[in-house]
Amino acid sequence: MISENDQKLATLILEHSTEVQKGHNVMVQLIGLNGIDLLRALVEQIRQKGAHPFIKIEDADTQRILIENGDEEFWKNQASVDQLPLMKQMDAFIGIRASQNIYENSQASKEANKAYSEHFLKPVHFDERVNNTNWCIMRYPSAAFAMNAKMPTRAFADFYYDACLVDYAQLEEAMKPLEKRLRATDEIHLKGEGTDIKFSVKEQNWVPCFGKRNIPDGELFTSPVLDSVNGVISYAPSVYQGKPFEFVKLEVKDGVVTGFDSSNNEALKDILDTDEGARRFGEFSFGLNPVIESPMYDILFDEKIYGSNHLTLGKDYEVAPNGNSSNIHWDLVCIGADVYLDGELVRKGRKFVADDLKGLNPEELL
């Protein structure tokens, strides 16, 4: 029996996020079997719309074996024979991440991760899926996911659906004053504990996100002018390439990371040495989801934390470019820094203080 919440989530994904129409080809990828009910709800509704689902169910442990043992030749073959030709025929892509263990790939070597990123993720997902399909990615609740959030399983499930099913039309409207300000802004300054960093966003494009590409959603992003980033920034706990980081602190000079500290410096150095663009920043964003309060080692949630910003290492997005190219895109999150736009304080800690932006505070949205 498919739950009412999964039916609602499937409807949101198909009608709002990916706008699936009759005749569309829709790839639905499920990693881990935990999200099978959402997959079934999606397939049922896709067929009701007269669209064509293409189903890929992947076992997380098998995927770990492939990543650990894959090399350049293997991933080029995987992309060219199967995944890329199929992705090129898709109108929409829906990715359900239902793996039970976020550290599954933590033992993959630097070389293995680079081969996978450069010869599979980049051509299939970063270049083709991101730029040429209506796509949406989400996690799915589980006891393991609840444990990372430090919540009881049942309470976490309630939180999950509340965060995913926020009123995106209301959030879209509330973002407009901030977007207007940001489009007229030159310099952004973040200042807080362990953070004092400035950069320019002059004439950069801003993209409001209200349930179109990620579920849950709630962010407003751009990319910084590439060589303008200067200062220090401290980030909340994060997991990247299956490797945990309890904290990350970066020192930046003229857009390039020149110094760093973290709970796992060996792994951080490997990531920063992936390529030249890995030490530069490809995205800057405001987190604006009023339900999400604390980090839970999952970037699809953590980057939406209200009162947060992420200044992302690696590749930019074509929709808001700054010229940075990389095989990584790591959305590291800074929570609760004061935000100044051209010298004006607009957010104090986690709450907006400018009158025209107070509608983005959680008490106004819930």
Short mmCIF file of C-alpha atoms in Angstrom, two decimals:
data_model
loop_
_atom_site.label_atom_id
_atom_site.label_comp_id
_atom_site.label_asym_id
_atom_site.label_seq_id
_atom_site.Cartn_x
_atom_site.Cartn_y
_atom_site.Cartn_z
CA MET A 1 0.00 0.00 0.00
CA ILE A 2 1.59 3.27 -1.14
CA SER A 3 1.28 5.98 1.50
CA GLU A 4 -0.57 9.24 0.93
CA ASN A 5 2.69 11.14 1.52
CA ASP A 6 4.48 9.20 -1.24
CA GLN A 7 1.56 9.82 -3.59
CA LYS A 8 1.71 13.56 -2.81
CA LEU A 9 5.48 13.59 -3.28
CA ALA A 10 5.21 11.78 -6.62
CA THR A 11 2.59 14.28 -7.81
CA LEU A 12 4.79 17.21 -6.77
CA ILE A 13 7.81 15.75 -8.59
CA LEU A 14 5.92 15.01 -11.81
CA GLU A 15 3.69 18.08 -12.03
CA HIS A 16 5.80 20.81 -10.43
CA SER A 17 9.43 19.69 -10.55
CA THR A 18 9.82 17.87 -13.88
CA GLU A 19 6.57 18.92 -15.62
CA VAL A 20 6.12 15.53 -17.25
CA GLN A 21 3.77 15.53 -20.24
CA LYS A 22 2.21 12.87 -22.45
CA GLY A 23 4.84 11.21 -24.62
CA HIS A 24 7.82 12.23 -22.47
CA ASN A 25 10.62 9.76 -21.76
CA VAL A 26 11.30 9.74 -18.01
CA MET A 27 14.24 7.97 -16.38
CA VAL A 28 13.62 7.06 -12.75
CA GLN A 29 16.74 5.92 -10.92
CA LEU A 30 16.48 4.30 -7.47
CA ILE A 31 19.71 3.68 -5.53
CA GLY A 32 18.81 1.30 -2.70
CA LEU A 33 15.48 -0.47 -2.30
CA ASN A 34 14.21 1.63 0.60
CA GLY A 35 12.41 4.05 -1.73
CA ILE A 36 10.51 1.40 -3.69
CA ASP A 37 7.07 2.78 -2.73
CA LEU A 38 7.92 6.22 -4.09
CA LEU A 39 9.23 4.57 -7.27
CA ARG A 40 5.95 2.68 -7.66
CA ALA A 41 3.91 5.84 -7.10
CA LEU A 42 5.98 7.63 -9.74
CA VAL A 43 5.67 4.82 -12.30
CA GLU A 44 1.91 4.63 -11.79
CA GLN A 45 1.44 8.38 -12.25
CA ILE A 46 3.87 8.58 -15.19
CA ARG A 47 1.82 6.00 -17.07
CA GLN A 48 -1.42 7.78 -16.14
CA LYS A 49 0.01 10.82 -17.89
CA GLY A 50 0.76 8.79 -21.02
CA ALA A 51 4.52 9.20 -20.53
CA HIS A 52 7.18 6.49 -20.71
CA PRO A 53 9.13 5.46 -17.57
CA PHE A 54 12.61 3.97 -17.90
CA ILE A 55 13.50 2.33 -14.59
CA LYS A 56 16.98 1.86 -13.16
CA ILE A 57 17.18 0.14 -9.76
CA GLU A 58 20.71 0.03 -8.37
CA ASP A 59 22.08 -1.73 -5.31
CA ALA A 60 24.32 0.60 -3.29
CA ASP A 61 26.80 -2.13 -2.35
CA THR A 62 27.17 -3.23 -5.97
CA GLN A 63 27.72 0.39 -6.97
CA ARG A 64 30.44 0.58 -4.31
CA ILE A 65 32.23 -2.39 -5.90
CA LEU A 66 32.07 -0.72 -9.32
CA ILE A 67 33.40 2.60 -8.02
CA GLU A 68 36.22 0.98 -6.07
CA ASN A 69 37.28 -1.17 -9.01
CA GLY A 70 36.45 1.12 -11.93
CA ASP A 71 39.10 2.88 -14.00
CA GLU A 72 39.10 5.33 -16.92
CA GLU A 73 38.46 2.64 -19.55
CA PHE A 74 35.62 1.07 -17.55
CA TRP A 75 33.73 4.33 -16.93
CA LYS A 76 34.19 5.56 -20.50
CA ASN A 77 32.65 2.29 -21.67
CA GLN A 78 29.78 2.50 -19.17
CA ALA A 79 28.98 6.04 -20.29
CA SER A 80 29.28 5.52 -24.05
CA VAL A 81 27.58 2.13 -24.38
CA ASP A 82 24.66 2.51 -21.99
CA GLN A 83 24.09 5.60 -19.88
CA LEU A 84 24.89 8.53 -22.17
CA PRO A 85 22.93 7.35 -25.25
CA LEU A 86 19.93 6.63 -23.03
CA MET A 87 20.18 9.93 -21.15
CA LYS A 88 20.24 11.81 -24.45
CA GLN A 89 16.76 10.43 -25.18
CA MET A 90 15.25 11.49 -21.85
CA ASP A 91 12.97 14.48 -21.34
CA ALA A 92 13.07 14.11 -17.55
CA PHE A 93 15.24 12.44 -14.91
CA ILE A 94 14.16 11.58 -11.36
CA GLY A 95 16.80 10.31 -8.94
CA ILE A 96 15.80 8.71 -5.63
CA ARG A 97 18.75 8.29 -3.27
CA ALA A 98 17.71 5.59 -0.80
CA SER A 99 21.03 4.08 0.22
CA GLN A 100 21.17 3.18 3.92
CA ASN A 101 24.85 4.05 4.41
CA ILE A 102 26.19 7.48 3.42
CA TYR A 103 29.74 6.20 3.97
CA GLU A 104 29.38 3.33 1.47
CA ASN A 105 32.04 4.71 -0.87
CA SER A 106 34.43 5.99 1.78
CA GLN A 107 37.20 3.53 0.89
CA ALA A 108 37.33 4.34 -2.82
CA SER A 109 40.76 5.66 -3.76
CA LYS A 110 41.51 9.13 -5.08
CA GLU A 111 42.23 7.60 -8.51
CA ALA A 112 38.98 5.62 -8.52
CA ASN A 113 36.91 8.67 -7.58
CA LYS A 114 38.62 10.76 -10.25
CA ALA A 115 37.95 8.16 -12.96
CA TYR A 116 34.29 7.88 -11.95
CA SER A 117 33.80 11.65 -11.75
CA GLU A 118 35.65 12.57 -14.93
CA HIS A 119 34.51 9.81 -17.27
CA PHE A 120 31.00 9.02 -16.00
CA LEU A 121 29.46 11.66 -13.74
CA LYS A 122 30.65 14.59 -15.84
CA PRO A 123 29.51 13.45 -19.31
CA VAL A 124 26.34 11.65 -18.22
CA HIS A 125 25.08 13.84 -15.39
CA PHE A 126 26.85 17.21 -15.22
CA ASP A 127 26.92 17.77 -18.99
CA GLU A 128 23.89 15.89 -20.33
CA ARG A 129 21.35 15.36 -17.54
CA VAL A 130 21.77 18.74 -15.81
CA ASN A 131 21.73 20.77 -19.02
CA ASN A 132 19.25 18.87 -21.20
CA THR A 133 16.55 17.30 -19.04
CA ASN A 134 13.97 18.42 -16.51
CA TRP A 135 15.60 16.71 -13.53
CA CYS A 136 14.87 16.29 -9.87
CA ILE A 137 16.90 14.57 -7.14
CA MET A 138 15.74 13.60 -3.66
CA ARG A 139 16.65 11.39 -0.72
CA TYR A 140 14.22 8.97 0.93
CA PRO A 141 13.70 8.58 4.71
CA SER A 142 15.10 5.62 6.61
CA ALA A 143 16.27 4.69 10.10
CA ALA A 144 19.87 5.32 8.99
CA PHE A 145 18.96 8.75 7.63
CA ALA A 146 17.14 9.55 10.89
CA MET A 147 20.24 8.53 12.85
CA ASN A 148 22.37 11.03 10.91
CA ALA A 149 19.79 13.69 11.75
CA LYS A 150 19.87 12.58 15.42
CA MET A 151 16.10 12.06 15.42
CA PRO A 152 13.71 9.16 16.15
CA THR A 153 12.75 7.33 12.96
CA ARG A 154 9.06 8.24 13.04
CA ALA A 155 9.73 11.88 13.92
CA PHE A 156 12.27 12.08 11.12
CA ALA A 157 9.76 10.75 8.59
CA ASP A 158 7.31 13.50 9.62
CA PHE A 159 10.10 16.09 9.32
CA TYR A 160 11.13 14.71 5.91
CA TYR A 161 7.69 15.11 4.34
CA ASP A 162 7.18 18.53 5.97
CA ALA A 163 10.47 19.72 4.45
CA CYS A 164 9.76 18.21 1.03
CA LEU A 165 6.16 19.37 0.77
CA VAL A 166 6.54 23.03 1.81
CA ASP A 167 4.43 25.61 0.00
CA TYR A 168 6.78 26.27 -2.91
CA ALA A 169 4.52 28.91 -4.46
CA GLN A 170 4.69 30.92 -1.21
CA LEU A 171 8.46 30.41 -1.00
CA GLU A 172 8.91 31.53 -4.62
CA GLU A 173 7.06 34.77 -3.88
CA ALA A 174 9.01 35.39 -0.67
CA MET A 175 12.33 35.07 -2.55
CA LYS A 176 11.59 37.87 -5.00
CA PRO A 177 12.72 40.83 -2.83
CA LEU A 178 16.02 39.07 -2.06
CA GLU A 179 16.57 38.23 -5.71
CA LYS A 180 15.91 41.87 -6.64
CA ARG A 181 18.48 43.08 -4.10
CA LEU A 182 21.07 40.52 -5.16
CA ARG A 183 20.82 41.39 -8.84
CA ALA A 184 21.85 44.94 -7.91
CA THR A 185 24.62 43.83 -5.53
CA ASP A 186 28.36 43.99 -6.17
CA GLU A 187 30.00 42.72 -2.98
CA ILE A 188 28.80 40.09 -0.51
CA HIS A 189 30.45 39.82 2.89
CA LEU A 190 29.93 36.87 5.26
CA LYS A 191 31.12 37.40 8.82
CA GLY A 192 30.72 35.00 11.73
CA GLU A 193 32.58 32.57 13.94
CA GLY A 194 35.56 31.33 11.90
CA THR A 195 34.26 33.15 8.81
CA ASP A 196 35.21 36.49 7.31
CA ILE A 197 35.04 36.35 3.53
CA LYS A 198 34.17 38.75 0.72
CA PHE A 199 33.51 38.30 -2.99
CA SER A 200 31.85 39.98 -5.93
CA VAL A 201 28.65 38.86 -7.64
CA LYS A 202 28.46 41.90 -9.92
CA GLU A 203 26.36 41.20 -13.03
CA GLN A 204 26.11 37.48 -12.17
CA ASN A 205 22.85 35.64 -12.78
CA TRP A 206 20.72 34.59 -9.78
CA VAL A 207 18.52 31.48 -9.87
CA PRO A 208 15.64 31.02 -7.40
CA CYS A 209 14.97 27.36 -6.52
CA PHE A 210 11.51 26.35 -5.38
CA GLY A 211 11.08 22.63 -6.00
CA LYS A 212 12.17 22.38 -9.63
CA ARG A 213 15.46 20.48 -9.33
CA ASN A 214 15.81 19.28 -5.74
CA ILE A 215 13.28 18.02 -3.25
CA PRO A 216 13.33 19.40 -0.61
CA ASP A 217 14.17 22.80 -2.05
CA GLY A 218 14.59 26.39 -1.02
CA GLU A 219 17.67 28.26 -2.18
CA LEU A 220 18.74 31.23 -4.29
CA PHE A 221 22.06 30.76 -6.04
CA THR A 222 24.62 32.31 -8.36
CA SER A 223 28.38 31.95 -8.78
CA PRO A 224 30.98 34.38 -7.44
CA VAL A 225 33.21 36.33 -9.81
CA LEU A 226 35.97 33.75 -10.12
CA ASP A 227 39.01 35.61 -8.81
CA SER A 228 37.17 37.89 -6.35
CA VAL A 229 36.90 35.54 -3.34
CA ASN A 230 39.12 36.51 -0.41
CA GLY A 231 39.12 35.60 3.27
CA VAL A 232 38.38 32.60 5.47
CA ILE A 233 35.24 30.48 5.75
CA SER A 234 34.20 27.72 8.15
CA TYR A 235 31.72 25.03 7.23
CA ALA A 236 29.32 22.68 9.01
CA PRO A 237 29.79 18.87 9.02
CA SER A 238 29.69 17.33 5.55
CA VAL A 239 30.15 14.08 3.65
CA TYR A 240 31.73 14.02 0.19
CA GLN A 241 32.68 10.97 -1.88
CA GLY A 242 31.58 8.91 1.12
CA LYS A 243 34.15 10.56 3.39
CA PRO A 244 33.02 12.39 6.55
CA PHE A 245 34.21 15.84 7.58
CA GLU A 246 33.22 17.14 11.01
CA PHE A 247 34.41 20.58 9.97
CA VAL A 248 36.17 22.26 7.05
CA LYS A 249 37.91 25.64 7.13
CA LEU A 250 39.35 27.26 4.01
CA GLU A 251 41.67 30.20 3.45
CA VAL A 252 41.15 31.88 0.09
CA LYS A 253 43.25 34.35 -1.90
CA ASP A 254 42.01 35.82 -5.18
CA GLY A 255 39.55 32.99 -5.68
CA VAL A 256 41.92 30.10 -4.94
CA VAL A 257 42.08 27.96 -1.79
CA THR A 258 45.56 28.56 -0.38
CA GLY A 259 45.16 26.92 3.03
CA PHE A 260 42.81 24.52 4.74
CA ASP A 261 42.02 22.62 7.89
CA SER A 262 39.49 19.88 8.59
CA SER A 263 38.82 16.73 10.57
CA ASN A 264 40.19 14.72 7.62
CA ASN A 265 42.98 16.69 5.95
CA GLU A 266 44.30 13.80 3.87
CA ALA A 267 40.91 13.28 2.20
CA LEU A 268 40.40 17.05 1.85
CA LYS A 269 43.76 17.44 0.11
CA ASP A 270 42.85 14.65 -2.34
CA ILE A 271 39.60 16.45 -3.20
CA LEU A 272 41.33 19.82 -3.61
CA ASP A 273 43.96 18.22 -5.85
CA THR A 274 41.37 16.65 -8.17
CA ASP A 275 42.01 19.36 -10.76
CA GLU A 276 42.69 23.11 -10.97
CA GLY A 277 39.02 24.04 -10.60
CA ALA A 278 38.64 22.07 -7.38
CA ARG A 279 40.39 24.87 -5.44
CA ARG A 280 38.04 27.50 -6.87
CA PHE A 281 34.35 28.22 -6.29
CA GLY A 282 31.54 27.51 -8.73
CA GLU A 283 28.44 28.46 -6.73
CA PHE A 284 27.20 30.68 -3.92
CA SER A 285 23.74 30.30 -2.42
CA PHE A 286 21.31 31.26 0.31
CA GLY A 287 19.56 28.37 2.12
CA LEU A 288 15.89 29.25 2.62
CA ASN A 289 13.82 26.17 3.52
CA PRO A 290 11.95 27.14 6.72
CA VAL A 291 11.66 23.56 7.99
CA ILE A 292 15.33 22.53 7.84
CA GLU A 293 17.24 23.72 10.90
CA SER A 294 20.34 21.56 11.42
CA PRO A 295 22.94 19.68 9.36
CA MET A 296 22.38 15.94 8.90
CA TYR A 297 25.34 14.95 6.70
CA ASP A 298 23.19 15.09 3.58
CA ILE A 299 23.78 17.95 1.19
CA LEU A 300 20.34 17.89 -0.44
CA PHE A 301 18.96 18.87 2.97
CA ASP A 302 21.90 20.75 4.47
CA GLU A 303 22.28 23.23 1.61
CA LYS A 304 18.65 24.31 2.19
CA ILE A 305 19.06 25.05 5.94
CA TYR A 306 17.47 28.40 6.70
CA GLY A 307 20.00 31.02 7.75
CA SER A 308 22.80 29.28 5.86
CA ASN A 309 24.92 29.90 2.78
CA HIS A 310 26.96 27.53 0.69
CA LEU A 311 30.09 28.58 -1.14
CA THR A 312 30.73 25.59 -3.36
CA LEU A 313 34.07 24.18 -4.41
CA GLY A 314 34.30 23.10 -8.04
CA LYS A 315 32.18 23.24 -11.15
CA ASP A 316 29.75 26.07 -11.88
CA TYR A 317 26.28 25.65 -13.41
CA GLU A 318 25.62 26.76 -16.99
CA VAL A 319 22.58 28.72 -15.82
CA ALA A 320 24.77 30.84 -13.51
CA PRO A 321 28.32 30.49 -14.84
CA ASN A 322 31.60 32.01 -13.77
CA GLY A 323 33.96 29.98 -15.96
CA ASN A 324 35.05 27.42 -13.38
CA SER A 325 35.45 23.87 -14.69
CA SER A 326 36.03 20.89 -12.42
CA ASN A 327 35.10 17.27 -11.88
CA ILE A 328 33.85 18.07 -8.39
CA HIS A 329 30.95 20.13 -7.06
CA TRP A 330 30.95 20.13 -3.26
CA ASP A 331 28.23 22.19 -1.59
CA LEU A 332 29.88 23.07 1.71
CA VAL A 333 27.51 24.90 4.08
CA CYS A 334 28.23 27.86 6.36
CA ILE A 335 25.48 28.36 8.96
CA GLY A 336 24.56 31.60 10.72
CA ALA A 337 27.09 34.10 9.41
CA ASP A 338 25.98 37.72 9.23
CA VAL A 339 25.38 38.78 5.62
CA TYR A 340 26.25 42.21 4.25
CA LEU A 341 25.26 43.32 0.74
CA ASP A 342 27.46 46.22 -0.37
CA GLY A 343 28.09 47.01 3.29
CA GLU A 344 24.46 46.81 4.48
CA LEU A 345 23.60 44.18 7.09
CA VAL A 346 20.63 42.23 5.72
CA ARG A 347 20.83 39.05 7.79
CA LYS A 348 21.95 38.90 11.42
CA GLY A 349 22.92 35.35 12.20
CA ARG A 350 20.10 33.24 10.79
CA LYS A 351 17.34 35.87 10.59
CA PHE A 352 16.85 38.52 7.94
CA VAL A 353 16.70 42.01 9.47
CA ALA A 354 16.05 44.13 6.37
CA ASP A 355 12.33 44.92 6.33
CA ASP A 356 11.77 43.76 2.74
CA LEU A 357 13.42 40.38 3.45
CA LYS A 358 11.73 39.42 6.73
CA GLY A 359 9.16 37.41 4.76
CA LEU A 360 11.87 34.76 4.31
CA ASN A 361 12.18 34.11 8.04
CA PRO A 362 10.67 30.75 9.12
CA GLU A 363 7.93 32.28 11.27
CA GLU A 364 6.58 34.04 8.18
CA LEU A 365 6.61 30.93 5.98
CA LEU A 366 5.18 28.29 8.29
#
